[in-house]
Short mmCIF file of C-alpha atoms in Angstrom, two decimals:
data_model
loop_
_atom_site.label_atom_id
_atom_site.label_comp_id
_atom_site.label_asym_id
_atom_site.label_seq_id
_atom_site.Cartn_x
_atom_site.Cartn_y
_atom_site.Cartn_z
CA TYR I 3 -3.12 -26.17 -27.35
CA THR I 4 0.07 -26.88 -29.24
CA ALA I 5 3.23 -28.01 -27.45
CA PHE I 6 6.75 -28.59 -28.76
CA LEU I 7 8.52 -31.14 -26.57
CA SER I 8 12.03 -32.56 -26.59
CA VAL I 9 12.88 -36.00 -25.21
CA PRO I 10 16.23 -37.72 -24.68
CA TYR I 11 16.81 -40.17 -27.54
CA SER I 12 19.75 -42.15 -28.82
CA TYR I 13 19.35 -44.23 -32.00
CA SER I 14 19.46 -47.96 -31.40
CA PRO I 15 17.29 -50.88 -32.52
CA ASN I 16 15.68 -51.27 -29.08
CA SER I 17 15.55 -47.64 -27.87
CA SER I 18 12.49 -46.44 -25.95
CA VAL I 19 11.43 -43.29 -24.12
CA SER I 20 9.18 -43.37 -21.06
CA LEU I 21 6.61 -40.55 -20.83
CA GLU I 22 4.17 -39.73 -18.04
CA TRP I 23 1.14 -37.57 -18.68
CA ILE I 24 -0.49 -35.80 -15.75
CA PHE I 25 -3.97 -34.34 -16.21
CA SER I 26 -4.70 -32.21 -13.16
CA PRO I 27 -6.30 -28.88 -12.33
CA LEU I 28 -3.97 -26.01 -11.48
CA HIS I 29 -4.64 -26.50 -7.80
CA PHE I 30 -1.64 -25.68 -5.64
CA GLN I 31 -1.97 -28.42 -3.01
CA THR I 32 -2.88 -31.10 -5.59
CA LEU I 33 0.23 -30.35 -7.63
CA SER I 34 2.43 -29.97 -4.53
CA ALA I 35 1.48 -33.51 -3.42
CA MET I 36 3.13 -34.92 -6.60
CA ASN I 37 6.58 -33.69 -5.41
CA ASN I 38 7.80 -32.85 -8.90
CA GLY I 39 7.63 -29.05 -8.89
CA LEU I 40 4.51 -28.74 -11.06
CA GLU I 41 3.03 -26.25 -8.55
CA GLU I 42 5.67 -23.71 -9.61
CA GLN I 43 3.76 -23.04 -12.83
CA ILE I 44 0.97 -21.38 -10.79
CA ASP I 45 1.55 -17.63 -10.69
CA LEU I 46 1.63 -16.74 -7.01
CA GLY I 47 3.85 -13.69 -7.48
CA TYR I 48 7.20 -13.32 -9.22
CA ILE I 49 8.75 -11.68 -6.15
CA GLY I 50 9.64 -14.17 -3.42
CA VAL I 51 7.86 -12.42 -0.54
CA PHE I 52 4.58 -12.37 -2.48
CA SER I 53 4.66 -16.09 -3.26
CA MET I 54 5.66 -16.90 0.35
CA ILE I 55 2.64 -14.99 1.68
CA ASN I 56 0.39 -16.93 -0.68
CA LYS I 57 1.99 -20.34 -0.07
CA PHE I 58 2.29 -20.21 3.72
CA LEU I 59 -0.64 -18.00 4.74
CA VAL I 60 -3.30 -17.30 2.13
CA ILE I 61 -3.62 -20.76 0.54
CA PRO I 62 -3.66 -22.76 3.84
CA VAL I 63 -6.25 -20.41 5.36
CA PHE I 64 -8.30 -20.42 2.16
CA ASN I 65 -8.29 -24.24 1.92
CA PHE I 66 -9.08 -24.63 5.64
CA PHE I 67 -12.29 -22.61 5.33
CA GLU I 68 -13.09 -24.34 2.05
CA GLN I 69 -13.01 -27.73 3.82
CA LEU I 70 -15.58 -26.39 6.29
CA GLY I 71 -18.00 -26.01 3.40
CA LEU I 72 -18.21 -22.22 3.54
CA GLY I 73 -19.11 -20.15 0.51
CA TYR I 74 -16.28 -18.39 -1.27
CA GLY I 75 -17.66 -14.95 -0.53
CA VAL I 76 -17.59 -15.77 3.20
CA ILE I 77 -14.10 -17.30 2.85
CA ILE I 78 -12.74 -14.10 1.29
CA LEU I 79 -14.37 -12.08 4.09
CA LEU I 80 -12.76 -14.26 6.79
CA LEU I 81 -9.41 -14.16 5.00
CA THR I 82 -9.59 -10.35 4.97
CA LEU I 83 -10.36 -10.22 8.69
CA ILE I 84 -7.47 -12.56 9.55
CA ILE I 85 -4.93 -10.52 7.54
CA LYS I 86 -6.20 -7.28 9.07
CA LEU I 87 -5.97 -8.84 12.54
CA LEU I 88 -2.35 -9.81 11.92
CA LEU I 89 -1.53 -6.28 10.78
CA SER I 90 -3.55 -4.54 13.51
CA PRO I 91 -0.55 -3.76 15.79
CA LEU I 92 1.14 -1.96 12.91
CA ASN I 93 -2.10 -0.21 12.02
CA PHE I 94 -2.50 1.00 15.60
CA LYS I 95 1.04 2.40 15.56
CA MET I 96 0.33 4.16 12.28
CA PHE I 97 -2.92 5.67 13.57
CA VAL I 98 -1.23 6.92 16.76
CA SER I 99 1.44 8.59 14.65
CA SER I 100 -1.27 10.15 12.47
CA ALA I 101 -3.13 11.37 15.56
CA LYS I 102 0.00 13.07 16.86
CA ILE I 103 0.58 14.80 13.53
CA ARG I 104 -3.09 15.84 13.48
CA LEU I 105 -2.69 17.47 16.90
CA LEU I 106 0.35 19.34 15.62
CA LYS I 107 -1.45 20.51 12.48
CA PRO I 108 -2.18 24.08 13.76
CA GLU I 109 1.50 24.57 14.62
CA LEU I 110 2.56 23.05 11.30
CA ASP I 111 0.22 25.41 9.44
CA GLU I 112 1.81 28.36 11.28
CA LEU I 113 5.26 27.22 10.15
CA ASN I 114 4.06 26.88 6.55
CA ALA I 115 2.73 30.44 6.67
CA LYS I 116 5.85 31.77 8.39
CA PHE I 117 8.47 30.64 5.87
CA LYS I 118 8.68 31.76 2.26
CA PRO I 119 8.90 29.25 -0.62
CA ASP I 120 12.67 29.87 -0.97
CA GLU I 121 13.19 29.00 2.70
CA ALA I 122 12.41 25.31 2.31
CA ILE I 123 15.41 24.16 4.36
CA LYS I 124 14.58 26.54 7.21
CA LYS I 125 10.98 25.35 7.22
CA GLN I 126 12.02 21.69 7.17
CA GLN I 127 14.41 22.37 10.01
CA ALA I 128 11.68 24.04 12.06
CA VAL I 129 9.23 21.21 11.34
CA MET I 130 11.75 18.57 12.41
CA GLN I 131 12.46 20.52 15.57
CA LEU I 132 8.74 20.64 16.35
CA TYR I 133 8.46 16.88 15.79
CA ARG I 134 11.46 16.24 18.06
CA GLN I 135 10.08 18.43 20.83
CA ALA I 136 6.67 16.71 20.68
CA GLY I 137 8.17 13.22 20.49
CA VAL I 138 6.72 12.54 17.06
CA ASN I 139 8.42 10.33 14.49
CA PRO I 140 7.07 11.43 11.08
CA LEU I 141 8.27 8.16 9.53
CA ALA I 142 6.38 5.99 12.03
CA GLY I 143 3.34 5.89 9.76
CA CYS I 144 5.34 4.87 6.68
CA LEU I 145 6.66 1.50 7.89
CA PRO I 146 3.21 -0.06 8.55
CA MET I 147 2.09 0.97 5.06
CA LEU I 148 5.20 -0.60 3.53
CA VAL I 149 4.57 -3.81 5.47
CA GLN I 150 0.98 -3.97 4.18
CA MET I 151 1.95 -3.51 0.54
CA PRO I 152 3.26 -7.10 0.04
CA PHE I 153 -0.09 -8.48 1.25
CA LEU I 154 -2.02 -6.32 -1.22
CA LEU I 155 0.28 -7.29 -4.08
CA ALA I 156 0.24 -10.98 -3.10
CA MET I 157 -3.55 -10.96 -3.49
CA PHE I 158 -3.09 -9.42 -6.92
CA SER I 159 -1.47 -12.72 -7.95
CA PHE I 160 -3.51 -15.13 -5.84
CA PHE I 161 -7.09 -14.41 -6.90
CA PRO I 162 -6.62 -14.62 -10.70
CA SER I 163 -4.72 -17.91 -10.16
CA ALA I 164 -7.16 -19.51 -7.69
CA ILE I 165 -8.87 -22.26 -9.68
CA GLU I 166 -11.27 -22.79 -6.77
CA LEU I 167 -13.08 -19.60 -7.80
CA ARG I 168 -13.78 -20.77 -11.35
CA GLN I 169 -17.54 -20.54 -12.05
CA GLN I 170 -18.22 -19.84 -8.36
CA GLY I 171 -20.67 -16.98 -7.91
CA PHE I 172 -21.30 -14.56 -5.08
CA LEU I 173 -24.02 -11.90 -4.92
CA TRP I 174 -24.26 -10.41 -8.43
CA ALA I 175 -20.92 -11.87 -9.59
CA GLU I 176 -21.53 -15.06 -11.59
CA ASP I 177 -17.85 -16.04 -11.58
CA LEU I 178 -15.40 -14.76 -8.95
CA SER I 179 -12.42 -15.73 -11.11
CA THR I 180 -13.26 -13.13 -13.74
CA TYR I 181 -14.78 -9.65 -13.74
CA ASP I 182 -18.35 -9.01 -12.63
CA SER I 183 -20.40 -6.98 -15.08
CA ILE I 184 -23.60 -5.18 -14.09
CA LEU I 185 -23.73 -3.26 -17.35
CA ASN I 186 -22.37 -4.06 -20.80
CA LEU I 187 -21.66 -0.90 -22.76
CA PRO I 188 -22.32 -0.69 -26.54
CA PHE I 189 -18.89 0.93 -26.94
CA GLU I 190 -15.44 0.61 -25.39
CA ILE I 191 -13.93 3.30 -23.18
CA PRO I 192 -10.14 3.55 -23.56
CA PHE I 193 -8.27 2.24 -20.50
CA TYR I 194 -11.55 1.11 -18.95
CA GLY I 195 -13.33 -1.38 -21.22
CA SER I 196 -16.85 -2.07 -22.44
CA HIS I 197 -18.43 -3.15 -19.17
CA VAL I 198 -19.03 -1.82 -15.65
CA SER I 199 -17.75 -3.86 -12.71
CA LEU I 200 -19.65 -3.07 -9.51
CA PHE I 201 -17.00 -4.55 -7.20
CA THR I 202 -14.41 -2.31 -8.88
CA LEU I 203 -16.64 0.73 -8.35
CA LEU I 204 -17.11 -0.17 -4.68
CA MET I 205 -13.37 -0.70 -4.29
CA THR I 206 -12.66 2.70 -5.87
CA ALA I 207 -15.27 4.53 -3.78
CA THR I 208 -14.01 3.09 -0.48
CA THR I 209 -10.39 3.79 -1.48
CA ILE I 210 -11.26 7.45 -2.09
CA LEU I 211 -13.09 7.61 1.26
CA TYR I 212 -10.15 6.08 3.11
CA THR I 213 -7.78 8.44 1.30
CA HIS I 214 -9.91 11.39 2.39
CA LEU I 215 -9.76 10.29 6.02
CA ASN I 216 -5.99 9.99 5.90
CA SER I 217 -5.30 13.13 3.86
CA SER I 218 -7.29 15.26 6.30
CA GLN I 219 -4.49 14.70 8.80
CA MET I 220 -1.67 15.66 6.46
CA GLN I 221 0.19 18.95 6.54
CA THR I 222 -0.67 21.82 4.25
CA GLY I 223 1.68 23.33 1.72
CA ALA I 224 2.46 23.08 -2.00
CA ASN I 225 4.27 19.72 -1.80
CA MET I 226 1.62 18.17 0.43
CA GLN I 227 -1.11 19.48 -1.87
CA GLN I 228 0.51 17.75 -4.86
CA MET I 229 0.79 14.55 -2.84
CA LYS I 230 -2.89 14.74 -1.91
CA ILE I 231 -3.81 15.15 -5.57
CA MET I 232 -1.77 12.06 -6.46
CA MET I 233 -3.46 10.11 -3.66
CA TYR I 234 -6.85 10.86 -5.21
CA ILE I 235 -5.69 10.15 -8.76
CA MET I 236 -4.39 6.66 -7.97
CA PRO I 237 -7.85 5.14 -7.17
CA ILE I 238 -9.13 6.46 -10.51
CA VAL I 239 -6.19 4.83 -12.27
CA PHE I 240 -6.87 1.52 -10.53
CA LEU I 241 -10.52 1.81 -11.53
CA GLY I 242 -9.43 1.32 -15.14
CA VAL I 243 -6.73 -1.25 -14.38
CA LEU I 244 -8.88 -3.53 -12.19
CA ASN I 245 -12.15 -3.23 -14.11
CA SER I 246 -11.33 -6.41 -16.06
CA TYR I 247 -9.64 -8.28 -13.20
CA SER I 248 -11.03 -11.00 -10.97
CA ALA I 249 -14.19 -10.09 -9.08
CA GLY I 250 -12.74 -11.94 -6.09
CA LEU I 251 -9.73 -9.60 -6.11
CA ASN I 252 -11.87 -6.45 -6.24
CA TYR I 253 -14.16 -7.90 -3.57
CA TYR I 254 -11.14 -8.46 -1.32
CA TYR I 255 -9.83 -4.93 -1.89
CA PHE I 256 -13.29 -3.54 -1.17
CA LEU I 257 -13.55 -5.51 2.09
CA SER I 258 -10.01 -4.48 3.04
CA ASN I 259 -10.94 -0.81 2.60
CA VAL I 260 -14.14 -1.18 4.62
CA VAL I 261 -12.32 -2.91 7.48
CA SER I 262 -9.56 -0.27 7.38
CA ILE I 263 -12.15 2.51 7.60
CA LEU I 264 -13.87 0.83 10.56
CA ILE I 265 -10.52 0.29 12.31
CA TYR I 266 -9.60 3.92 11.67
CA LEU I 267 -12.84 5.20 13.18
CA ALA I 268 -12.66 2.79 16.13
CA ILE I 269 -9.07 3.70 17.00
CA ARG I 270 -9.65 7.42 16.57
CA TYR I 271 -12.86 7.71 18.59
CA LEU I 272 -12.65 4.74 20.99
CA PHE I 273 -9.03 3.78 21.64
CA ILE I 274 -7.10 7.05 21.34
CA ASP I 275 -7.75 9.78 23.89
CA GLU I 276 -6.50 12.88 22.12
CA ASN I 277 -6.53 14.92 25.33
CA LYS I 278 -4.19 12.44 27.04
CA LEU I 279 -2.08 12.25 23.91
CA ARG I 280 -1.80 16.04 23.80
CA LEU I 281 -0.74 16.15 27.47
CA LYS I 282 1.86 13.49 26.79
CA MET I 283 3.25 15.50 23.88
CA GLU I 284 3.35 18.69 25.97
CA ALA I 285 5.20 16.83 28.72
CA HIS I 286 7.71 15.64 26.15
CA LYS I 287 8.27 19.22 25.01
CA ALA I 288 9.21 20.18 28.58
CA LYS I 289 12.02 17.63 28.67
CA PRO I 290 15.54 18.61 27.53
CA GLN I 291 15.96 17.52 23.93
CA LYS I 292 19.08 16.14 22.31
CA LYS I 293 19.83 17.23 18.77
CA SER I 294 19.62 14.31 16.38
CA LYS I 295 22.10 13.61 13.58
CA TRP I 296 19.35 14.33 11.05
CA MET I 297 18.71 17.71 12.64
CA GLN I 298 22.43 18.49 12.68
CA ARG I 299 22.69 17.68 8.97
CA LEU I 300 19.75 19.99 8.24
CA GLU I 301 21.39 22.81 10.15
CA ASP I 302 24.69 22.27 8.35
CA ALA I 303 22.92 22.29 4.99
CA GLN I 304 21.13 25.51 5.96
CA LYS I 305 24.41 27.21 6.91
CA MET I 306 26.02 26.18 3.62
CA ARG I 307 23.01 27.49 1.72
CA GLU I 308 23.13 30.82 3.55
CA GLN I 309 26.85 31.16 2.79
CA GLN I 310 26.25 30.46 -0.90
CA VAL I 311 23.46 33.04 -1.05
CA LYS I 312 25.64 35.59 0.77
CA GLN I 313 28.54 35.03 -1.63
CA GLN I 314 26.30 35.33 -4.68
CA SER I 315 24.77 38.59 -3.42
CA ALA I 316 28.09 40.19 -2.37
CA PRO I 317 29.06 43.19 -4.67
CA LYS I 318 32.05 42.72 -6.96
CA ASN I 319 35.11 45.06 -6.87
CA ARG I 320 36.78 46.47 -9.94
CA GLN I 321 38.88 43.32 -10.47
CA GLY I 322 35.67 41.28 -10.61
CA ARG I 323 36.22 39.72 -7.22
CA ARG I 324 33.55 39.67 -4.60
CA ASN I 325 34.10 41.70 -1.44
CA LYS I 326 34.62 39.73 1.73
#
């Protein structure tokens, strides 16, 4: 390494500069104990919420299990379970919202078949009315996913920076701080590399499976079809991006997908009674419904659109003006 350093210096016969050299591993708690800010050089996420998750949750939990003498593969598994447990109330809310939309899927398919492509506003208005009558909030499943994203991105910074994983193996991975290779290729594939990471393959396969489970509950239609295609393309993109990343990171993502799939199946088949949920939605339809501001704006936009179409299709008189 080469370093260019500047020190305060004023020329005088007896001038001196005091220097202190610290030789320490890039271990967060070790550097934090020195109280001089050296721990800030560890990349725990450039965005504040990511570094806070790592500093106040991930690192303390990780070090606690490390002090118990557990293997790092087991520590990552326990860390995954704890994070999933913390997010389980949001996951349950998301799955209930998805179950409601799944029960409405036949009616949503009828609306998609009823309206023509140029009647997008009318179709959206009808869909929102159906949601309101059934007591379904279509955005209820979005907030839990947004809340989970900082945890996933925080791990993206934590695992490559965790010096504890250096030269620590688990299963076929010889070093969890770098990529695991089960096959070295004699050539390099663009955007993928010259090796095959098994943890990355497992992460990609479980991501596609979890995507399939979620996409089966989505509406049909051209826009939804494009969204589904993008949902399947993203795991393939991450296959190339993460192939050369930390095996510990891919192992965590793989475990997170497996736990999410198990939670999905448990909530769907054990904790959610779709018959009771359907009766609850039907009872909500029987209640008098108030028109929301969002619905009113949709109706106003539809009326303006109909007026514009009517004016454009009105025949012109001899002066070139449109008839009223």
